[in-house]
Amino acid sequence: MNEPGKVNNAAYKTSIRIGASKPKQLLWYLVNILFFKNPLNLFSSLKVALLKAFGASIGEGVVIKPSVNIKYPWKLKIGAHSWIGEEVWIDDLSDVVIGANVTISQGALLLTGSHDHTKSTFDFISATIVIEDGAWIGAKAVVSGGVTCKTHSMLGVNSVAEGNLNAYTIYKGNPAVPILIRTIG
């Protein structure tokens, strides 16, 4: 029997395209710590203004709660009247597109990046996340890169979406599976 391959982290090279200069990245890092990750900052309107100043596209009426972590605002788009809950982490190494009237509940993780576990060099891979209008991502749920959560889909508490979620469908589990059709009265 052949010996399985081994990971060689010394050979790892990242292919992340950050899309901003080093000074802009550093400034955002400081702003993120002071105004977003800080649980004492309750002013959503200030956070929205700061995100826009760093290149995010943010619709009207967006609410951003305390202790939110956003990797790169210039890769973020949020539609009108969406809500980002406490301790949400938007790890947007690729674009994250959040539609209108979306709820991202407390502690959810939007994770665009990963690594290719089949290669000894453990190459970086990343893909866009799209969360369409009216979708709801439950508390502590995870949405992986390359996933589209179709309009009004719902990902349950602590669930993991590694594939697309169908419209008006409620998903639960790890990996998330459809369990109900979402009816909105």
Coordinates of N, CA, C and O in Angstrom, one line a residue:
M1 N 0.8 -1.2 0.0 CA 0.0 0.0 0.0 C 0.9 1.2 0.0 O 1.9 1.3 0.7
N2 N 0.5 2.2 -0.8 CA 1.3 3.5 -0.9 C 1.1 4.3 0.4 O 0.0 4.4 0.9
E3 N 2.2 5.0 0.8 CA 2.1 5.9 1.9 C 1.3 7.1 1.4 O 1.6 7.7 0.3
P4 N 0.3 7.6 2.2 CA -0.4 8.8 1.7 C 0.5 10.0 1.7 O 1.5 10.1 2.4
G5 N 0.1 11.0 0.8 CA 0.9 12.3 0.7 C 0.8 13.0 2.0 O 0.1 12.7 3.0
K6 N 1.7 14.0 2.1 CA 1.8 14.8 3.3 C 1.7 16.3 3.0 O 2.1 16.7 1.9
V7 N 1.1 17.0 3.8 CA 1.0 18.5 3.7 C 2.3 19.1 3.9 O 3.0 18.7 4.9
N8 N 2.7 20.1 3.1 CA 3.9 20.8 3.2 C 3.6 22.3 3.4 O 3.6 23.0 2.4
N9 N 3.4 22.7 4.6 CA 3.0 24.1 4.8 C 4.2 25.1 4.4 O 3.9 26.2 4.1
A10 N 5.4 24.6 4.4 CA 6.5 25.5 3.9 C 6.4 25.9 2.5 O 6.9 26.9 2.0
A11 N 5.7 25.0 1.7 CA 5.5 25.3 0.2 C 4.3 26.2 0.0 O 4.0 26.6 -1.2
Y12 N 3.5 26.5 1.0 CA 2.2 27.2 0.8 C 2.5 28.6 0.3 O 3.3 29.4 0.8
K13 N 1.7 29.0 -0.7 CA 1.8 30.4 -1.2 C 0.3 30.8 -1.4 O -0.5 30.1 -1.9
T14 N 0.0 32.0 -0.8 CA -1.3 32.5 -0.9 C -1.6 33.2 -2.3 O -0.7 33.7 -2.9
S15 N -2.8 33.1 -2.7 CA -3.2 33.8 -3.9 C -4.3 34.8 -3.7 O -5.1 35.2 -4.6
I16 N -4.4 35.2 -2.4 CA -5.4 36.2 -2.1 C -5.2 37.5 -2.8 O -4.1 38.1 -2.7
R17 N -6.3 38.0 -3.4 CA -6.2 39.4 -4.0 C -7.0 40.3 -3.1 O -8.3 40.3 -3.1
I18 N -6.3 41.0 -2.3 CA -7.0 41.8 -1.2 C -7.7 43.0 -1.8 O -8.8 43.4 -1.4
G19 N -7.1 43.6 -2.8 CA -7.9 44.7 -3.5 C -7.7 46.1 -2.8 O -8.5 47.0 -3.1
A20 N -6.7 46.3 -2.0 CA -6.5 47.5 -1.3 C -5.0 47.7 -1.0 O -4.3 46.7 -0.8
S21 N -4.6 48.9 -0.9 CA -3.2 49.2 -0.5 C -2.9 48.8 0.9 O -3.8 48.6 1.7
K22 N -1.6 48.6 1.2 CA -1.3 48.2 2.6 C -1.7 49.3 3.6 O -2.2 48.9 4.7
P23 N -1.5 50.6 3.3 CA -2.0 51.6 4.3 C -3.5 51.5 4.5 O -4.0 51.7 5.6
K24 N -4.3 51.3 3.4 CA -5.8 51.2 3.5 C -6.1 50.0 4.4 O -7.0 50.0 5.2
Q25 N -5.4 48.9 4.2 CA -5.6 47.7 5.0 C -5.4 47.9 6.5 O -6.1 47.5 7.3
L26 N -4.3 48.6 6.7 CA -3.9 48.9 8.1 C -4.9 49.8 8.8 O -5.3 49.5 9.9
L27 N -5.3 50.8 8.0 CA -6.3 51.8 8.6 C -7.6 51.0 8.9 O -8.3 51.2 9.9
W28 N -8.1 50.1 7.9 CA -9.3 49.4 8.1 C -9.1 48.5 9.4 O -10.1 48.3 10.1
Y29 N -8.0 47.8 9.5 CA -7.8 47.0 10.7 C -8.0 47.7 12.0 O -8.7 47.2 12.9
L30 N -7.5 48.9 12.1 CA -7.7 49.8 13.3 C -9.2 50.2 13.4 O -9.7 50.1 14.5
V31 N -9.8 50.6 12.4 CA -11.2 51.0 12.4 C -12.1 49.8 12.8 O -13.0 50.0 13.6
N32 N -11.8 48.7 12.2 CA -12.6 47.5 12.5 C -12.5 47.1 14.0 O -13.5 46.8 14.7
I33 N -11.3 47.3 14.6 CA -11.2 47.0 16.1 C -11.9 48.0 16.9 O -12.6 47.7 17.8
L34 N -11.7 49.3 16.6 CA -12.3 50.4 17.4 C -13.8 50.5 17.2 O -14.5 50.8 18.2
F35 N -14.4 50.3 16.0 CA -15.8 50.6 15.8 C -16.7 49.4 15.5 O -17.9 49.6 15.6
F36 N -16.1 48.3 15.1 CA -16.9 47.2 14.7 C -16.8 46.1 15.8 O -17.8 45.6 16.3
K37 N -15.6 45.6 16.0 CA -15.5 44.5 17.0 C -15.7 44.9 18.4 O -16.0 44.1 19.3
N38 N -15.6 46.2 18.7 CA -15.8 46.8 20.0 C -17.3 46.7 20.4 O -18.2 47.2 19.8
P39 N -17.6 45.9 21.5 CA -19.0 45.8 21.9 C -19.6 47.0 22.5 O -20.8 47.1 22.7
L40 N -18.8 48.0 22.8 CA -19.3 49.3 23.3 C -19.8 50.2 22.3 O -20.5 51.2 22.6
N41 N -19.5 50.0 21.0 CA -20.0 50.9 20.0 C -21.4 50.4 19.5 O -21.5 49.4 18.8
L42 N -22.4 51.2 19.8 CA -23.7 50.8 19.5 C -24.3 51.6 18.3 O -25.4 51.4 17.9
F43 N -23.5 52.5 17.7 CA -24.0 53.4 16.7 C -23.9 52.8 15.3 O -22.9 52.9 14.6
S44 N -25.0 52.2 14.9 CA -25.1 51.5 13.6 C -24.8 52.5 12.4 O -24.1 52.2 11.5
S45 N -25.4 53.7 12.5 CA -25.2 54.7 11.5 C -23.7 55.1 11.3 O -23.3 55.3 10.1
L46 N -23.0 55.1 12.3 CA -21.5 55.4 12.2 C -20.8 54.3 11.5 O -20.0 54.5 10.6
K47 N -21.2 53.0 11.8 CA -20.6 51.9 11.2 C -20.9 51.8 9.7 O -20.1 51.5 8.9
V48 N -22.2 52.2 9.3 CA -22.6 52.2 7.9 C -21.7 53.3 7.2 O -21.2 53.0 6.1
A49 N -21.6 54.4 7.8 CA -20.8 55.5 7.2 C -19.3 55.1 7.0 O -18.7 55.3 5.9
L50 N -18.8 54.4 8.0 CA -17.4 53.9 7.9 C -17.2 52.9 6.8 O -16.3 52.9 6.0
L51 N -18.2 51.9 6.7 CA -18.1 50.9 5.7 C -18.2 51.6 4.3 O -17.4 51.2 3.4
K52 N -19.0 52.5 4.1 CA -19.1 53.2 2.8 C -17.8 54.0 2.5 O -17.3 53.9 1.4
A53 N -17.2 54.6 3.5 CA -15.9 55.3 3.3 C -14.8 54.3 2.9 O -13.9 54.8 2.2
F54 N -14.9 53.1 3.2 CA -13.9 52.1 2.8 C -14.3 51.3 1.6 O -13.7 50.3 1.3
G55 N -15.4 51.7 0.9 CA -15.8 51.1 -0.3 C -16.9 50.1 -0.4 O -17.2 49.5 -1.4
A56 N -17.5 49.9 0.8 CA -18.7 48.9 0.8 C -19.9 49.6 0.2 O -20.0 50.8 0.2
S57 N -20.7 48.8 -0.4 CA -22.0 49.3 -0.9 C -23.1 48.9 0.1 O -23.3 47.7 0.3
I58 N -23.7 49.9 0.7 CA -24.7 49.7 1.8 C -26.0 50.4 1.5 O -26.0 51.6 1.2
G59 N -27.1 49.7 1.5 CA -28.4 50.3 1.3 C -28.9 51.0 2.5 O -28.3 51.0 3.6
E60 N -30.0 51.7 2.3 CA -30.6 52.5 3.4 C -31.2 51.5 4.5 O -31.6 50.4 4.2
G61 N -31.2 52.0 5.7 CA -31.8 51.3 6.8 C -31.1 50.0 7.3 O -31.7 49.2 8.0
V62 N -29.8 49.9 6.9 CA -29.1 48.7 7.3 C -28.7 48.9 8.8 O -28.3 50.0 9.2
V63 N -28.8 47.8 9.6 CA -28.5 47.8 11.0 C -27.3 46.9 11.2 O -27.3 45.7 10.8
I64 N -26.3 47.4 11.9 CA -25.1 46.6 12.2 C -24.9 46.7 13.7 O -24.6 47.7 14.3
K65 N -25.1 45.6 14.4 CA -25.0 45.5 15.8 C -23.6 45.5 16.3 O -22.6 45.4 15.5
P66 N -23.3 45.5 17.6 CA -22.0 45.5 18.2 C -21.2 44.2 17.9 O -21.8 43.1 17.7
S67 N -19.9 44.2 18.0 CA -19.0 43.1 18.0 C -19.1 42.3 16.6 O -18.9 41.1 16.6
V68 N -19.2 43.1 15.5 CA -19.2 42.5 14.2 C -17.8 42.6 13.6 O -17.1 43.6 13.8
N69 N -17.3 41.6 13.0 CA -16.0 41.6 12.4 C -16.1 41.4 10.9 O -16.7 40.5 10.4
I70 N -15.6 42.4 10.2 CA -15.6 42.4 8.7 C -14.2 42.5 8.2 O -13.5 43.4 8.5
K71 N -13.8 41.5 7.4 CA -12.4 41.4 6.9 C -12.1 42.6 6.0 O -11.2 43.3 6.2
Y72 N -12.8 42.7 4.9 CA -12.5 43.7 3.8 C -13.8 44.4 3.3 O -14.5 43.8 2.5
P73 N -14.1 45.6 3.8 CA -15.4 46.2 3.4 C -15.5 46.5 1.9 O -16.6 46.5 1.4
W74 N -14.4 46.7 1.2 CA -14.5 46.9 -0.2 C -14.9 45.7 -1.0 O -15.2 45.8 -2.2
K75 N -15.1 44.6 -0.3 CA -15.6 43.4 -1.0 C -17.0 43.0 -0.5 O -17.5 41.9 -0.6
L76 N -17.7 44.0 0.1 CA -19.0 43.8 0.8 C -20.1 44.7 0.2 O -19.9 45.9 -0.1
K77 N -21.3 44.0 -0.1 CA -22.4 44.7 -0.6 C -23.6 44.3 0.3 O -23.8 43.1 0.4
I78 N -24.4 45.2 0.9 CA -25.5 44.9 1.7 C -26.7 45.7 1.2 O -26.6 47.0 1.1
G79 N -27.8 45.1 0.9 CA -29.0 45.7 0.4 C -29.8 46.4 1.6 O -29.5 46.2 2.7
A80 N -30.8 47.2 1.2 CA -31.6 48.0 2.1 C -32.3 47.2 3.2 O -32.7 46.0 2.9
H81 N -32.3 47.7 4.3 CA -33.1 47.2 5.5 C -32.6 45.8 5.9 O -33.4 45.0 6.4
S82 N -31.4 45.5 5.7 CA -30.8 44.2 6.2 C -30.2 44.4 7.6 O -29.9 45.6 8.0
W83 N -30.1 43.3 8.3 CA -29.7 43.4 9.7 C -28.5 42.4 10.0 O -28.6 41.2 9.6
I84 N -27.4 42.9 10.5 CA -26.3 42.1 10.9 C -26.2 42.1 12.4 O -25.9 43.1 13.0
G85 N -26.3 40.9 12.9 CA -26.4 40.7 14.4 C -25.1 40.7 15.1 O -24.0 40.7 14.5
E86 N -25.1 40.7 16.4 CA -24.0 40.7 17.3 C -23.0 39.5 16.9 O -23.5 38.4 16.7
E87 N -21.8 39.8 17.0 CA -20.7 38.8 16.8 C -20.7 38.1 15.4 O -20.2 37.0 15.3
V88 N -21.3 38.7 14.4 CA -21.3 38.1 13.1 C -19.9 38.3 12.6 O -19.2 39.4 12.8
W89 N -19.3 37.4 11.9 CA -18.0 37.5 11.2 C -18.2 37.3 9.7 O -18.6 36.3 9.2
I90 N -17.9 38.4 9.0 CA -17.9 38.4 7.5 C -16.5 38.3 7.1 O -15.8 39.3 7.0
D91 N -16.0 37.1 6.8 CA -14.7 36.8 6.4 C -14.6 36.8 4.9 O -14.5 35.8 4.2
D92 N -14.7 38.0 4.3 CA -14.9 38.2 2.9 C -13.5 38.4 2.1 O -13.2 39.4 1.7
L93 N -12.9 37.2 1.9 CA -11.7 37.2 1.1 C -12.1 37.3 -0.4 O -11.3 37.7 -1.2
S94 N -13.3 36.9 -0.7 CA -14.0 37.1 -2.0 C -15.2 37.9 -1.7 O -15.5 38.2 -0.5
D95 N -15.9 38.4 -2.7 CA -17.1 39.2 -2.5 C -18.1 38.5 -1.7 O -18.3 37.3 -1.8
V96 N -18.8 39.3 -0.8 CA -20.0 38.9 -0.1 C -21.1 39.8 -0.5 O -21.0 41.1 -0.3
V97 N -22.2 39.3 -1.1 CA -23.3 40.1 -1.5 C -24.5 39.7 -0.7 O -25.0 38.6 -0.8
I98 N -25.0 40.6 0.1 CA -26.2 40.4 0.9 C -27.3 41.3 0.4 O -27.2 42.5 0.2
G99 N -28.4 40.7 0.1 CA -29.6 41.4 -0.5 C -30.3 42.3 0.5 O -29.8 42.5 1.6
A100 N -31.5 42.7 0.1 CA -32.3 43.6 0.9 C -33.2 42.7 1.9 O -33.5 41.5 1.5
N101 N -33.5 43.2 3.0 CA -34.3 42.6 4.0 C -33.8 41.2 4.5 O -34.6 40.3 4.7
V102 N -32.5 41.1 4.6 CA -31.8 39.9 5.0 C -31.5 40.0 6.5 O -31.2 41.1 7.0
T103 N -31.6 38.9 7.2 CA -31.2 38.9 8.6 C -30.0 37.9 8.7 O -30.1 36.7 8.3
I104 N -28.9 38.4 9.3 CA -27.8 37.5 9.6 C -27.7 37.6 11.1 O -27.3 38.5 11.7
S105 N -28.1 36.5 11.7 CA -28.3 36.4 13.2 C -27.0 36.3 14.0 O -25.9 36.0 13.4
Q106 N -27.1 36.4 15.3 CA -25.9 36.5 16.2 C -24.9 35.3 16.0 O -25.3 34.2 15.9
G107 N -23.7 35.7 15.8 CA -22.6 34.7 15.8 C -22.5 34.0 14.5 O -21.7 33.0 14.4
A108 N -23.2 34.3 13.5 CA -23.1 33.7 12.2 C -21.7 34.0 11.5 O -21.1 35.0 11.8
L109 N -21.3 33.1 10.7 CA -20.0 33.2 10.0 C -20.2 33.0 8.5 O -20.7 32.0 8.1
L110 N -19.8 34.1 7.8 CA -19.8 34.0 6.3 C -18.4 33.8 5.9 O -17.6 34.8 6.0
L111 N -18.0 32.6 5.4 CA -16.6 32.2 5.3 C -16.3 32.0 3.8 O -16.6 30.9 3.3
T112 N -15.7 32.9 3.1 CA -15.5 32.7 1.6 C -14.2 31.9 1.3 O -14.1 31.3 0.3
G113 N -13.3 31.8 2.3 CA -12.0 31.2 2.0 C -11.8 29.8 2.6 O -12.4 29.5 3.6
S114 N -11.0 29.0 2.0 CA -10.6 27.7 2.5 C -9.3 27.3 1.9 O -8.6 28.1 1.3
H115 N -9.0 26.0 2.0 CA -7.8 25.5 1.4 C -8.1 24.2 0.7 O -9.0 23.5 1.1
D116 N -7.3 23.9 -0.3 CA -7.5 22.7 -1.1 C -6.8 21.5 -0.3 O -5.5 21.4 -0.4
H117 N -7.6 20.7 0.4 CA -7.0 19.7 1.2 C -6.4 18.5 0.4 O -5.8 17.6 0.9
T118 N -6.6 18.5 -1.0 CA -6.1 17.4 -1.8 C -4.7 17.7 -2.3 O -4.1 16.8 -2.8
K119 N -4.2 18.9 -2.0 CA -2.8 19.2 -2.5 C -1.8 19.3 -1.3 O -2.2 19.9 -0.3
S120 N -0.6 18.9 -1.5 CA 0.4 19.0 -0.5 C 0.7 20.4 -0.1 O 1.1 20.7 1.0
T121 N 0.5 21.3 -1.0 CA 0.8 22.7 -0.8 C -0.4 23.4 -0.1 O -0.3 24.6 0.2
F122 N -1.5 22.7 0.1 CA -2.7 23.3 0.8 C -3.1 24.6 0.3 O -3.4 25.6 1.0
D123 N -3.2 24.7 -1.1 CA -3.5 26.0 -1.8 C -4.8 26.6 -1.3 O -5.8 26.0 -1.0
F124 N -4.7 28.0 -1.2 CA -5.8 28.8 -0.9 C -6.9 28.7 -2.0 O -6.6 28.8 -3.1
I125 N -8.2 28.6 -1.6 CA -9.3 28.7 -2.5 C -10.3 29.7 -1.9 O -10.5 29.7 -0.6
S126 N -11.0 30.4 -2.7 CA -12.0 31.3 -2.2 C -13.1 31.5 -3.2 O -12.8 31.5 -4.4
A127 N -14.3 31.8 -2.8 CA -15.4 32.0 -3.7 C -16.5 32.9 -3.1 O -16.6 32.9 -1.8
T128 N -17.2 33.6 -3.9 CA -18.2 34.6 -3.5 C -19.4 33.9 -2.8 O -19.7 32.8 -3.1
I129 N -19.9 34.6 -1.8 CA -21.2 34.2 -1.1 C -22.2 35.2 -1.6 O -22.0 36.4 -1.5
V130 N -23.4 34.7 -1.9 CA -24.6 35.6 -2.3 C -25.7 35.1 -1.4 O -26.1 34.0 -1.3
I131 N -26.3 36.1 -0.7 CA -27.4 35.9 0.2 C -28.5 36.8 -0.4 O -28.5 38.0 -0.2
E132 N -29.5 36.2 -1.0 CA -30.5 37.0 -1.8 C -31.6 37.6 -0.8 O -31.6 37.2 0.4
D133 N -32.4 38.5 -1.4 CA -33.4 39.2 -0.6 C -34.2 38.3 0.3 O -34.7 37.2 -0.1
G134 N -34.5 38.8 1.5 CA -35.4 38.1 2.4 C -34.8 36.8 3.1 O -35.5 36.2 3.9
A135 N -33.6 36.5 2.8 CA -33.0 35.2 3.4 C -32.7 35.5 4.9 O -32.5 36.6 5.3
W136 N -32.6 34.4 5.7 CA -32.4 34.5 7.1 C -31.3 33.5 7.4 O -31.5 32.3 7.2
I137 N -30.2 33.9 7.9 CA -29.1 33.1 8.4 C -29.2 33.0 9.9 O -29.0 34.0 10.6
G138 N -29.4 31.8 10.5 CA -29.7 31.7 11.9 C -28.4 31.9 12.7 O -27.3 31.9 12.2
A139 N -28.6 32.0 14.0 CA -27.5 32.2 15.0 C -26.5 31.1 14.9 O -26.9 29.9 14.8
K140 N -25.2 31.5 14.9 CA -24.1 30.6 14.9 C -24.1 29.7 13.6 O -23.3 28.7 13.6
A141 N -24.8 30.0 12.6 CA -24.8 29.3 11.4 C -23.5 29.7 10.5 O -23.0 30.8 10.7
V142 N -23.1 28.8 9.6 CA -22.0 29.0 8.8 C -22.4 28.9 7.3 O -23.0 27.9 6.9
V143 N -22.0 29.9 6.5 CA -22.2 29.9 5.1 C -20.8 29.8 4.4 O -20.0 30.7 4.6
S144 N -20.6 28.8 3.6 CA -19.3 28.6 3.0 C -19.2 29.3 1.7 O -20.2 29.6 1.0
G145 N -18.0 29.6 1.2 CA -17.7 30.2 -0.1 C -18.3 29.4 -1.2 O -18.4 28.2 -1.2
G146 N -18.8 30.2 -2.2 CA -19.4 29.6 -3.4 C -20.9 29.3 -3.2 O -21.6 28.9 -4.1
V147 N -21.5 29.6 -2.0 CA -22.9 29.3 -1.7 C -23.8 30.5 -2.1 O -23.4 31.6 -1.8
T148 N -24.9 30.2 -2.7 CA -26.0 31.2 -2.9 C -27.2 30.8 -2.0 O -27.7 29.6 -2.2
C149 N -27.6 31.6 -1.1 CA -28.8 31.4 -0.4 C -29.9 32.2 -1.1 O -29.9 33.4 -1.1
K150 N -30.7 31.4 -1.8 CA -31.8 32.0 -2.7 C -32.8 32.8 -1.9 O -32.9 32.6 -0.6
T151 N -33.6 33.6 -2.6 CA -34.5 34.5 -1.9 C -35.4 33.8 -0.9 O -35.9 32.7 -1.1
H152 N -35.4 34.4 0.3 CA -36.3 33.9 1.4 C -35.9 32.5 2.0 O -36.7 31.9 2.7
S153 N -34.8 32.0 1.6 CA -34.3 30.8 2.2 C -33.9 31.0 3.7 O -33.7 32.2 4.1
M154 N -33.8 30.0 4.4 CA -33.5 30.1 5.9 C -32.6 29.0 6.3 O -32.8 27.8 6.0
L155 N -31.5 29.4 6.9 CA -30.5 28.5 7.4 C -30.6 28.5 9.0 O -30.4 29.5 9.6
G156 N -31.0 27.3 9.5 CA -31.2 27.2 11.0 C -30.0 27.4 11.9 O -28.9 27.4 11.4
V157 N -30.3 27.6 13.1 CA -29.3 27.8 14.2 C -28.3 26.7 14.1 O -28.6 25.5 14.0
N158 N -27.0 27.1 14.1 CA -25.8 26.2 14.2 C -25.7 25.3 13.0 O -25.0 24.3 13.0
S159 N -26.4 25.6 11.9 CA -26.3 24.8 10.7 C -25.2 25.3 9.8 O -24.7 26.4 9.9
V160 N -24.8 24.4 8.8 CA -23.6 24.7 7.9 C -24.1 24.5 6.5 O -24.5 23.4 6.1
A161 N -24.1 25.6 5.7 CA -24.4 25.6 4.3 C -23.2 25.5 3.4 O -22.4 26.4 3.4
E162 N -23.0 24.3 2.8 CA -21.9 24.1 1.9 C -22.3 24.0 0.5 O -21.5 23.9 -0.4
G163 N -23.6 24.0 0.3 CA -24.2 24.0 -1.1 C -25.3 25.1 -1.1 O -25.8 25.6 -0.1
N164 N -25.8 25.4 -2.3 CA -26.8 26.4 -2.4 C -28.1 26.0 -1.7 O -28.5 24.9 -1.6
L165 N -28.8 27.1 -1.2 CA -30.1 26.9 -0.5 C -31.2 27.4 -1.5 O -31.1 28.5 -2.0
N166 N -32.2 26.5 -1.7 CA -33.3 26.9 -2.5 C -34.2 27.9 -2.0 O -34.3 28.1 -0.7
A167 N -34.9 28.7 -2.8 CA -35.8 29.8 -2.4 C -36.9 29.2 -1.5 O -37.4 28.1 -1.7
Y168 N -37.3 30.0 -0.5 CA -38.4 29.7 0.4 C -38.3 28.3 1.0 O -39.3 27.6 1.3
T169 N -37.1 27.9 1.3 CA -36.8 26.6 1.9 C -36.0 26.8 3.2 O -35.1 27.6 3.3
I170 N -36.4 26.0 4.3 CA -35.7 26.1 5.5 C -34.8 24.9 5.6 O -35.2 23.8 5.4
Y171 N -33.5 25.2 6.0 CA -32.5 24.2 6.1 C -32.0 24.1 7.5 O -31.8 25.1 8.2
K172 N -31.6 22.9 7.9 CA -31.0 22.7 9.2 C -30.0 21.6 9.1 O -30.1 20.7 8.3
G173 N -29.0 21.6 10.0 CA -28.0 20.5 10.2 C -26.6 20.9 9.6 O -26.4 21.9 9.1
N174 N -25.7 19.9 9.8 CA -24.4 20.0 9.3 C -24.0 18.6 8.6 O -23.7 17.7 9.3
P175 N -24.0 18.7 7.3 CA -24.3 19.7 6.4 C -25.8 20.0 6.4 O -26.6 19.1 6.6
A176 N -26.2 21.2 6.0 CA -27.6 21.6 6.1 C -28.4 20.9 5.0 O -27.9 20.7 3.9
V177 N -29.6 20.4 5.4 CA -30.5 19.7 4.5 C -31.9 20.4 4.6 O -32.2 21.0 5.6
P178 N -32.7 20.4 3.5 CA -34.0 21.0 3.5 C -34.9 20.3 4.4 O -35.0 19.0 4.4
I179 N -35.7 21.0 5.3 CA -36.6 20.3 6.2 C -38.1 20.8 6.0 O -39.0 20.1 6.3
L180 N -38.2 22.1 5.5 CA -39.6 22.6 5.4 C -39.6 23.7 4.3 O -38.6 24.3 4.0
I181 N -40.8 24.0 3.8 CA -41.0 25.1 2.9 C -41.4 26.3 3.8 O -42.2 26.2 4.7
R182 N -40.7 27.4 3.5 CA -41.0 28.6 4.3 C -42.2 29.3 3.8 O -42.2 29.7 2.6
T183 N -43.2 29.5 4.6 CA -44.4 30.2 4.3 C -44.5 31.5 5.0 O -44.4 31.5 6.2
I184 N -44.6 32.6 4.3 CA -44.6 33.9 4.9 C -46.0 34.5 4.7 O -46.5 34.6 3.5
G185 N -46.7 34.8 5.8 CA -48.1 35.3 5.6 C -48.2 36.8 5.6 O -47.4 37.6 5.7

